[in-house]
XYZ file of C-alpha atoms in Angstrom:
189
model
C 0.348 0.207 -0.192
C 1.447 3.352 -0.724
C 1.921 6.341 1.753
C -0.818 8.138 -0.228
C -3.553 5.506 0.049
C -2.510 5.276 3.740
C -2.880 8.743 4.505
C -5.957 8.763 2.602
C -7.392 6.218 4.756
C -5.963 7.591 7.786
C -7.516 11.030 7.413
C -11.124 9.446 6.476
C -10.788 7.421 9.554
C -10.100 9.861 11.897
C -12.625 12.228 10.271
C -14.937 9.597 11.147
C -14.457 9.470 14.622
C -14.576 12.632 15.275
C -17.895 12.659 13.560
C -19.069 10.065 15.825
C -17.675 11.919 19.220
C -19.934 15.044 18.180
C -22.776 12.856 17.231
C -22.464 11.082 21.004
C -21.932 14.656 22.413
C -24.908 15.892 20.802
C -27.161 12.925 22.189
C -26.158 12.911 25.591
C -26.719 16.333 26.215
C -30.053 16.197 25.559
C -30.180 13.549 28.537
C -28.847 16.156 30.794
C -30.820 19.514 29.381
C -34.417 18.060 30.041
C -36.419 19.575 32.569
C -39.297 18.492 34.541
C -41.465 20.092 37.490
C -42.828 18.067 40.319
C -44.868 18.614 43.283
C -42.544 18.922 46.793
C -43.337 15.201 48.541
C -42.541 14.570 52.269
C -41.177 11.388 52.951
C -40.965 9.861 56.577
C -39.182 6.948 57.758
C -41.065 4.441 60.295
C -40.436 4.664 64.027
C -40.132 1.807 66.148
C -40.461 3.000 70.002
C -40.527 0.523 72.920
C -41.591 0.865 76.345
C -39.190 -0.353 79.198
C -40.801 -1.171 82.618
C -37.935 -2.010 84.893
C -38.661 -3.419 88.151
C -36.564 -4.314 91.028
C -36.762 -7.993 91.901
C -36.936 -7.843 95.930
C -38.514 -11.063 96.816
C -42.008 -13.204 96.742
C -43.452 -11.053 99.298
C -42.352 -7.471 98.260
C -43.966 -5.264 95.482
C -41.358 -4.628 93.087
C -39.499 -1.245 92.781
C -39.826 0.500 89.560
C -36.548 2.383 88.554
C -36.776 5.426 86.376
C -34.180 5.631 83.457
C -31.231 7.552 83.623
C -31.585 11.571 82.507
C -29.783 10.827 79.276
C -32.142 8.729 77.687
C -35.338 10.877 78.079
C -34.816 12.336 74.693
C -33.472 8.872 73.151
C -35.339 6.004 71.692
C -32.862 3.788 73.727
C -33.717 3.270 77.452
C -30.374 3.484 79.774
C -30.761 2.284 83.352
C -27.516 2.006 85.839
C -28.218 -1.379 88.044
C -26.846 -1.647 91.289
C -25.714 -5.369 92.237
C -28.657 -7.524 93.271
C -28.291 -11.546 93.119
C -32.311 -11.293 92.705
C -32.172 -9.102 89.792
C -34.083 -6.660 87.934
C -36.912 -7.771 85.240
C -37.535 -5.771 82.277
C -40.883 -5.916 80.496
C -39.998 -4.574 76.935
C -43.290 -3.720 74.506
C -43.790 -1.768 71.480
C -44.945 1.674 72.504
C -47.976 1.790 70.033
C -48.561 5.577 70.298
C -45.226 6.180 69.140
C -44.335 3.600 66.546
C -45.479 4.478 63.030
C -44.640 0.966 61.201
C -46.954 -2.151 61.606
C -43.921 -4.499 61.169
C -42.452 -5.858 64.410
C -39.139 -5.360 65.613
C -36.703 -6.479 68.545
C -34.616 -4.851 71.323
C -30.960 -5.167 71.428
C -29.619 -4.936 75.111
C -25.828 -3.698 75.919
C -24.273 -4.479 79.286
C -21.871 -1.884 80.639
C -19.520 -2.578 83.498
C -17.184 0.200 84.016
C -17.932 1.797 81.010
C -16.822 -1.110 78.992
C -19.426 -2.932 77.118
C -19.446 -6.549 78.413
C -22.249 -8.290 76.681
C -24.740 -7.667 73.608
C -27.905 -9.322 73.626
C -31.023 -9.385 71.254
C -34.576 -10.408 72.194
C -36.803 -12.398 70.052
C -39.266 -10.286 67.435
C -41.574 -7.826 69.709
C -44.469 -6.901 67.585
C -47.687 -4.606 67.257
C -51.284 -6.234 68.328
C -52.197 -6.533 64.576
C -48.976 -8.365 63.579
C -48.435 -11.835 62.982
C -45.835 -12.338 65.300
C -47.412 -13.704 68.310
C -45.504 -12.048 71.354
C -46.325 -8.371 72.063
C -43.997 -8.006 74.929
C -40.397 -9.618 76.483
C -39.345 -9.827 79.777
C -35.603 -10.381 80.413
C -34.407 -10.745 84.005
C -30.845 -9.672 84.500
C -28.772 -10.771 88.051
C -25.577 -8.877 88.678
C -23.226 -8.838 91.550
C -21.517 -6.143 90.622
C -22.977 -2.536 89.628
C -23.665 -2.445 85.960
C -25.271 -0.255 83.184
C -27.593 -1.545 80.740
C -29.091 -0.124 77.531
C -32.221 -1.135 75.749
C -32.155 -0.087 72.242
C -35.222 -0.790 69.786
C -34.403 -1.893 66.273
C -37.156 -2.355 63.403
C -36.702 -5.327 60.927
C -35.828 -8.906 61.890
C -33.103 -9.996 63.880
C -30.438 -11.542 62.005
C -28.535 -13.369 64.712
C -25.316 -11.043 64.815
C -24.897 -11.452 68.786
C -25.808 -14.865 68.740
C -29.132 -16.566 69.503
C -32.015 -14.357 70.361
C -32.928 -14.502 74.031
C -36.355 -16.075 74.431
C -39.315 -14.450 76.822
C -38.525 -14.750 80.461
C -34.900 -15.603 79.756
C -32.550 -14.388 82.603
C -29.054 -13.060 82.041
C -26.669 -13.462 84.861
C -23.411 -11.484 85.332
C -21.095 -12.845 88.256
C -17.653 -10.932 88.264
C -16.162 -11.235 84.720
C -18.262 -14.294 83.775
C -21.580 -13.501 81.557
C -24.262 -16.245 81.297
C -25.241 -17.002 78.493
C -21.931 -16.316 77.326
C -22.186 -13.165 74.607
C -21.267 -12.958 71.282
C -19.397 -9.941 69.886
C -19.744 -8.252 73.256
């Protein structure tokens, strides 16, 4: 092939490439220059709020004493309690606050236990649902026994528990903290 023929073919190829690039640029510009007006929409996320009723278990003859949550948790969805050492324990009844919960779905409660500001255990309850849900339990109870002072956070989470922190606590389960031993053994404290 001669140099003249090669030069003509290269020139033609370059011109066609430039023509194609121009065509692509013009058609792409049409996608980005279109305008459309719409009404403003307000979206809100679902809320899942739990009530936590924590009572000191004294003995079978004494009426249990209800604890007030720490003031820090007053503006938060989570409930935080500072629990003094108590061999009899504390019973927490966890239920959905139907007035503040906007979703019809069920959720669960993550329970975090701290000793000396260090998280020592994390557990999750089984599903908790509103009365109109197919989940049979509308509240769950957990007893926490400890021979040391601890802080417990109850954190509401809507959706289905994935098993990240081990098996979900059954209704009426007991968590025991004896020194550095926590039963049942927590996963990923």
